Amino acid sequence: MSTVIVNKIYELKKHIKDWKNNNYTIGLVPTMGALHKGHASLIKEAREACDKVVVSVFVNPIQFGPNEDFDKYPRQIDNDKALCEELGVDIIFAPSAEEMYGKNNRLNNTDLTFVCPPYNLVDCLCGKSRQGHFDGVATVVLKLFNITKADFAFFGQKDAQQLYIIKTMVRDLNLDIKIVPCSIVRENDGLALSSRNTYLSKEERSWALSMSKALNQIKTLYDGGVTDTNVLLDSAISILNKNLDIEYIEFRDFDTFEKIDNAKTNTLVAIAAKSGKTRLIDNIIL
Ligand code: PAF
């Protein structure tokens, strides 16, 4: 069975109608393309759980700030298609920005209906340096949910804040879709997989590696009984490569997303840092 690339919303909707008429369950894996093993693990989970699988490949302009990497974000639809074929994906939905946002793309944000996630979830962690990012993410994800009418959607835990915001949107807007969180996939040496890793020089990659090392150190100390987040933070800082530009390391309750002083079960430890010019994120759940 070969994977079909669909660029038009009306065309995708025809397939979806057909599938719904046959009572097939639909799994959606939203991506921005440049698929790697992390995406492959989401697709595999979707393939196992659902009758039909749609992978969306769309570099969503409204979630990038003016000084971010929208233009240089890797676009490699042929490689993406090859991987999707291998994994038995039914449809790749790869719309243009015009298809998603209309004529002139309405990208000046003045005449587009946006989803605004709660302030306390966007004004922290990545949202602090990426103003408007999560509005753009929530908006495109809701559109993808509506277009695909998926029963399940699969998201990587690496984007923990995004995952939390999407789960909150599903709850608050009464969406009939189940969000399936999927574990972070790492290189053998621990680096979390990301499409942006391709930007890293050899040296920058070695600096970035200290992020997962620092998170592991926190986990080891926590497993040994240390819960004071100041102590855990200090130990992480001592491991992080001095060439990294650390944006944040934070401890949050992953049930409520509140900041905490004492780590406990289901604590999210999230980090963001720049290695050279590349902004990377990683996290661990205690
Ligand atoms: O995580 C991503 O790749 C993107 O933020 C998403 C969810 C596909 C929305 O554009």
Short mmCIF file of C-alpha atoms and ligand atoms in Angstrom, two decimals:
data_model
loop_
_atom_site.label_atom_id
_atom_site.label_comp_id
_atom_site.label_asym_id
_atom_site.label_seq_id
_atom_site.Cartn_x
_atom_site.Cartn_y
_atom_site.Cartn_z
CA MET A 1 0.00 0.00 0.00
CA SER A 2 1.45 3.37 -0.93
CA THR A 3 1.18 6.64 0.91
CA VAL A 4 -0.81 9.32 -0.89
CA ILE A 5 0.20 12.98 -0.61
CA VAL A 6 -2.83 15.24 -0.37
CA ASN A 7 -2.41 19.02 -0.59
CA LYS A 8 -6.01 20.20 -0.60
CA ILE A 9 -8.40 20.26 2.34
CA TYR A 10 -11.44 19.29 0.23
CA GLU A 11 -9.57 16.29 -1.13
CA LEU A 12 -8.54 15.10 2.33
CA LYS A 13 -12.10 15.55 3.54
CA LYS A 14 -13.32 13.18 0.81
CA HIS A 15 -11.02 10.43 2.13
CA ILE A 16 -12.07 11.18 5.71
CA LYS A 17 -15.77 10.95 4.80
CA ASP A 18 -15.17 7.62 3.16
CA TRP A 19 -13.25 6.31 6.19
CA LYS A 20 -15.89 7.57 8.61
CA ASN A 21 -18.60 5.81 6.52
CA ASN A 22 -16.65 2.60 7.06
CA ASN A 23 -16.31 3.27 10.80
CA TYR A 24 -12.53 3.32 10.58
CA THR A 25 -10.64 4.91 13.48
CA ILE A 26 -8.37 7.73 12.35
CA GLY A 27 -5.01 8.59 13.89
CA LEU A 28 -3.34 11.95 13.23
CA VAL A 29 0.37 12.63 13.65
CA PRO A 30 0.85 16.41 13.28
CA THR A 31 4.38 17.33 12.16
CA MET A 32 6.33 20.05 10.44
CA GLY A 33 8.14 17.43 8.33
CA ALA A 34 11.86 16.64 8.25
CA LEU A 35 10.75 13.42 9.85
CA HIS A 36 13.19 11.53 12.06
CA LYS A 37 13.11 8.52 14.38
CA GLY A 38 11.13 10.51 16.95
CA HIS A 39 8.33 11.05 14.42
CA ALA A 40 8.67 7.42 13.33
CA SER A 41 7.87 6.29 16.87
CA LEU A 42 4.69 8.44 16.88
CA ILE A 43 3.68 7.05 13.50
CA LYS A 44 4.28 3.47 14.68
CA GLU A 45 2.05 4.04 17.71
CA ALA A 46 -0.63 5.54 15.46
CA ARG A 47 -0.32 2.64 13.03
CA GLU A 48 -0.83 0.12 15.82
CA ALA A 49 -3.77 1.93 17.41
CA CYS A 50 -5.77 3.12 14.39
CA ASP A 51 -7.26 1.79 11.14
CA LYS A 52 -6.14 4.82 9.15
CA VAL A 53 -3.17 7.13 9.73
CA VAL A 54 -2.73 10.71 8.51
CA VAL A 55 0.61 12.47 8.96
CA SER A 56 0.38 16.20 8.46
CA VAL A 57 3.51 17.92 7.13
CA PHE A 58 3.13 21.65 7.43
CA VAL A 59 5.70 24.24 8.50
CA ASN A 60 3.16 26.45 10.19
CA PRO A 61 4.07 30.12 9.63
CA ILE A 62 1.88 31.46 12.43
CA GLN A 63 3.88 29.69 15.14
CA PHE A 64 7.20 31.28 14.16
CA GLY A 65 8.34 34.68 15.40
CA PRO A 66 9.83 37.23 12.96
CA ASN A 67 13.41 36.38 13.98
CA GLU A 68 12.96 32.61 14.06
CA ASP A 69 13.91 29.88 11.59
CA PHE A 70 10.73 29.65 9.46
CA ASP A 71 12.63 30.17 6.19
CA LYS A 72 15.46 27.81 6.95
CA TYR A 73 13.35 25.10 8.64
CA PRO A 74 14.22 21.85 6.79
CA ARG A 75 11.71 20.85 4.11
CA GLN A 76 12.24 17.39 2.62
CA ILE A 77 8.94 15.94 1.48
CA ASP A 78 10.55 13.17 -0.63
CA ASN A 79 12.38 11.75 2.41
CA ASP A 80 9.25 12.20 4.51
CA LYS A 81 7.20 10.28 1.96
CA ALA A 82 9.74 7.44 1.86
CA LEU A 83 9.59 7.06 5.66
CA CYS A 84 5.79 7.25 5.67
CA GLU A 85 5.60 4.55 2.96
CA GLU A 86 7.85 2.33 5.05
CA LEU A 87 5.67 2.81 8.11
CA GLY A 88 2.37 2.25 6.29
CA VAL A 89 0.95 5.78 6.55
CA ASP A 90 -2.24 6.16 4.51
CA ILE A 91 -2.09 9.88 3.77
CA ILE A 92 0.41 12.69 4.12
CA PHE A 93 -1.51 15.94 4.35
CA ALA A 94 0.85 18.65 3.11
CA PRO A 95 -1.12 21.85 2.52
CA SER A 96 0.33 25.19 1.46
CA ALA A 97 0.09 28.17 3.82
CA GLU A 98 -2.49 29.64 1.44
CA GLU A 99 -4.57 26.47 1.65
CA MET A 100 -4.55 26.68 5.45
CA TYR A 101 -4.87 30.43 5.92
CA GLY A 102 -6.47 31.69 2.71
CA LYS A 103 -5.49 34.32 0.20
CA ASN A 104 -2.49 36.44 1.22
CA ASN A 105 -2.19 33.80 3.99
CA ARG A 106 -3.76 36.32 6.38
CA LEU A 107 -0.44 36.15 8.16
CA ASN A 108 -0.47 39.66 9.47
CA ASN A 109 -2.67 38.10 12.17
CA THR A 110 -5.28 40.82 11.97
CA ASP A 111 -8.04 38.86 10.31
CA LEU A 112 -7.48 35.31 11.45
CA THR A 113 -9.41 33.61 14.24
CA PHE A 114 -6.87 32.38 16.78
CA VAL A 115 -7.04 29.91 19.64
CA CYS A 116 -5.58 31.57 22.75
CA PRO A 117 -4.47 29.03 25.34
CA PRO A 118 -4.60 30.16 29.00
CA TYR A 119 -2.13 32.91 29.86
CA ASN A 120 -0.50 30.96 32.70
CA LEU A 121 0.39 28.16 30.25
CA VAL A 122 1.84 30.39 27.54
CA ASP A 123 3.60 33.05 29.58
CA CYS A 124 6.29 30.69 30.84
CA LEU A 125 9.02 28.33 29.65
CA CYS A 126 9.21 28.51 25.81
CA GLY A 127 6.32 30.98 25.61
CA LYS A 128 8.39 33.67 27.33
CA SER A 129 10.88 33.96 24.49
CA ARG A 130 8.45 32.85 21.77
CA GLN A 131 5.59 35.34 22.03
CA GLY A 132 2.50 34.09 20.20
CA HIS A 133 4.08 30.71 19.44
CA PHE A 134 1.52 28.63 21.33
CA ASP A 135 -1.42 30.60 19.90
CA GLY A 136 -0.09 29.61 16.48
CA VAL A 137 0.38 25.98 17.54
CA ALA A 138 -3.06 25.65 19.15
CA THR A 139 -4.71 27.30 16.13
CA VAL A 140 -3.14 25.03 13.54
CA VAL A 141 -3.66 21.92 15.68
CA LEU A 142 -7.36 22.70 16.13
CA LYS A 143 -7.64 23.21 12.35
CA LEU A 144 -5.93 19.86 11.76
CA PHE A 145 -8.24 18.15 14.24
CA ASN A 146 -11.27 19.63 12.49
CA ILE A 147 -10.06 18.81 8.99
CA THR A 148 -9.05 15.21 9.75
CA LYS A 149 -11.80 14.44 12.31
CA ALA A 150 -9.18 12.19 13.90
CA ASP A 151 -10.12 10.00 16.86
CA PHE A 152 -6.56 9.99 18.19
CA ALA A 153 -3.67 12.43 17.84
CA PHE A 154 -0.09 11.54 18.72
CA PHE A 155 2.32 14.10 20.22
CA GLY A 156 5.89 13.77 21.42
CA GLN A 157 6.64 14.42 25.06
CA LYS A 158 9.74 16.41 24.09
CA ASP A 159 7.45 19.38 23.48
CA ALA A 160 6.00 18.99 26.97
CA GLN A 161 4.52 22.49 27.16
CA GLN A 162 2.89 22.07 23.74
CA LEU A 163 1.48 18.70 24.83
CA TYR A 164 0.04 20.19 28.02
CA ILE A 165 -1.49 23.12 26.12
CA ILE A 166 -3.09 20.84 23.54
CA LYS A 167 -4.53 18.55 26.22
CA THR A 168 -5.95 21.65 27.91
CA MET A 169 -7.46 22.87 24.62
CA VAL A 170 -9.10 19.48 24.05
CA ARG A 171 -10.59 19.59 27.55
CA ASP A 172 -11.67 23.24 27.45
CA LEU A 173 -13.17 23.15 23.95
CA ASN A 174 -14.82 19.72 24.41
CA LEU A 175 -13.04 18.20 21.44
CA ASP A 176 -13.82 14.57 20.64
CA ILE A 177 -10.25 13.43 20.24
CA LYS A 178 -7.88 11.50 22.45
CA ILE A 179 -4.37 12.87 22.82
CA VAL A 180 -1.71 10.17 23.02
CA PRO A 181 1.61 11.34 24.51
CA CYS A 182 4.67 9.47 23.20
CA SER A 183 8.07 9.13 24.87
CA ILE A 184 11.10 11.15 23.81
CA VAL A 185 13.36 9.34 21.38
CA ARG A 186 17.10 9.88 21.86
CA GLU A 187 20.32 9.20 19.97
CA ASN A 188 22.46 6.46 21.55
CA ASP A 189 24.45 9.09 23.44
CA GLY A 190 21.30 10.71 24.89
CA LEU A 191 20.68 13.72 22.60
CA ALA A 192 16.94 14.16 22.15
CA LEU A 193 15.96 13.87 18.49
CA SER A 194 14.87 17.10 16.85
CA SER A 195 14.61 18.31 13.26
CA ARG A 196 16.74 21.26 14.40
CA ASN A 197 19.68 18.97 15.33
CA THR A 198 20.65 19.17 11.65
CA TYR A 199 21.68 22.81 12.26
CA LEU A 200 24.33 21.79 14.84
CA SER A 201 28.06 21.68 14.10
CA LYS A 202 30.00 18.81 15.65
CA GLU A 203 31.16 21.08 18.46
CA GLU A 204 27.67 22.52 19.11
CA ARG A 205 26.26 19.00 19.19
CA SER A 206 28.77 18.03 21.89
CA TRP A 207 27.72 21.06 23.98
CA ALA A 208 24.05 20.16 23.48
CA LEU A 209 24.69 16.67 24.77
CA SER A 210 25.23 18.08 28.27
CA MET A 211 21.50 18.94 28.39
CA SER A 212 20.39 15.32 28.57
CA LYS A 213 23.33 14.57 30.90
CA ALA A 214 22.15 17.29 33.28
CA LEU A 215 18.59 15.95 33.20
CA ASN A 216 19.86 12.43 33.93
CA GLN A 217 21.89 13.77 36.84
CA ILE A 218 18.73 15.36 38.27
CA LYS A 219 16.89 12.06 37.90
CA THR A 220 19.71 10.15 39.62
CA LEU A 221 19.75 12.57 42.57
CA TYR A 222 15.95 12.54 42.80
CA ASP A 223 15.89 8.71 42.76
CA GLY A 224 18.46 8.90 45.57
CA GLY A 225 16.08 11.00 47.69
CA VAL A 226 16.99 14.64 46.83
CA THR A 227 13.81 16.68 46.25
CA ASP A 228 14.92 20.31 46.86
CA THR A 229 14.76 21.85 43.38
CA ASN A 230 17.53 24.37 44.22
CA VAL A 231 19.92 21.52 44.96
CA LEU A 232 18.81 19.68 41.81
CA LEU A 233 19.19 22.86 39.75
CA ASP A 234 22.73 23.53 41.04
CA SER A 235 23.81 20.03 40.16
CA ALA A 236 22.38 20.41 36.65
CA ILE A 237 24.15 23.74 36.17
CA SER A 238 27.46 22.19 37.18
CA ILE A 239 27.09 19.67 34.33
CA LEU A 240 25.78 21.93 31.58
CA ASN A 241 28.43 22.95 29.07
CA LYS A 242 29.50 26.56 29.65
CA ASN A 243 29.14 27.36 25.94
CA LEU A 244 25.39 26.78 26.08
CA ASP A 245 23.21 29.83 26.43
CA ILE A 246 20.67 28.53 28.98
CA GLU A 247 17.20 30.04 28.62
CA TYR A 248 15.53 28.15 31.45
CA ILE A 249 15.60 25.06 33.63
CA GLU A 250 12.34 24.68 35.48
CA PHE A 251 10.50 22.23 37.68
CA ARG A 252 6.75 22.01 37.14
CA ASP A 253 4.01 19.73 38.41
CA PHE A 254 3.01 17.93 35.20
CA ASP A 255 -0.58 17.55 36.47
CA THR A 256 -1.17 21.28 37.10
CA PHE A 257 1.78 22.93 35.34
CA GLU A 258 2.53 24.91 38.48
CA LYS A 259 6.12 25.70 39.44
CA ILE A 260 7.31 23.65 42.41
CA ASP A 261 10.08 23.87 45.01
CA ASN A 262 10.08 20.22 45.95
CA ALA A 263 10.24 17.57 43.28
CA LYS A 264 7.74 14.70 43.46
CA THR A 265 6.26 12.05 41.20
CA ASN A 266 5.19 13.50 37.83
CA THR A 267 7.47 16.53 38.05
CA LEU A 268 8.43 17.91 34.67
CA VAL A 269 12.02 19.13 34.53
CA ALA A 270 12.27 21.21 31.38
CA ILE A 271 15.27 22.91 29.84
CA ALA A 272 15.81 25.21 26.86
CA ALA A 273 19.19 26.41 25.66
CA LYS A 274 20.94 27.71 22.59
CA SER A 275 23.89 25.78 21.28
CA GLY A 276 25.48 28.23 18.89
CA LYS A 277 22.48 29.73 17.11
CA THR A 278 20.28 26.66 17.52
CA ARG A 279 17.61 26.71 20.20
CA LEU A 280 17.00 23.26 21.68
CA ILE A 281 14.63 21.89 24.31
CA ASP A 282 14.62 18.72 26.36
CA ASN A 283 12.92 17.42 29.48
CA ILE A 284 12.46 14.54 31.83
CA ILE A 285 9.53 13.47 33.98
CA LEU A 286 10.48 12.38 37.51
O1 PAF B 1 5.46 19.95 17.20
C1 PAF B 1 5.35 20.34 16.01
O2 PAF B 1 5.98 19.84 15.09
C2 PAF B 1 4.38 21.48 15.71
O3 PAF B 1 4.36 22.41 16.74
C3 PAF B 1 2.96 20.99 15.37
C4 PAF B 1 2.31 20.29 16.54
C5 PAF B 1 3.01 20.05 14.18
C6 PAF B 1 2.08 22.19 15.00
O4 PAF B 1 2.58 22.87 13.91
#
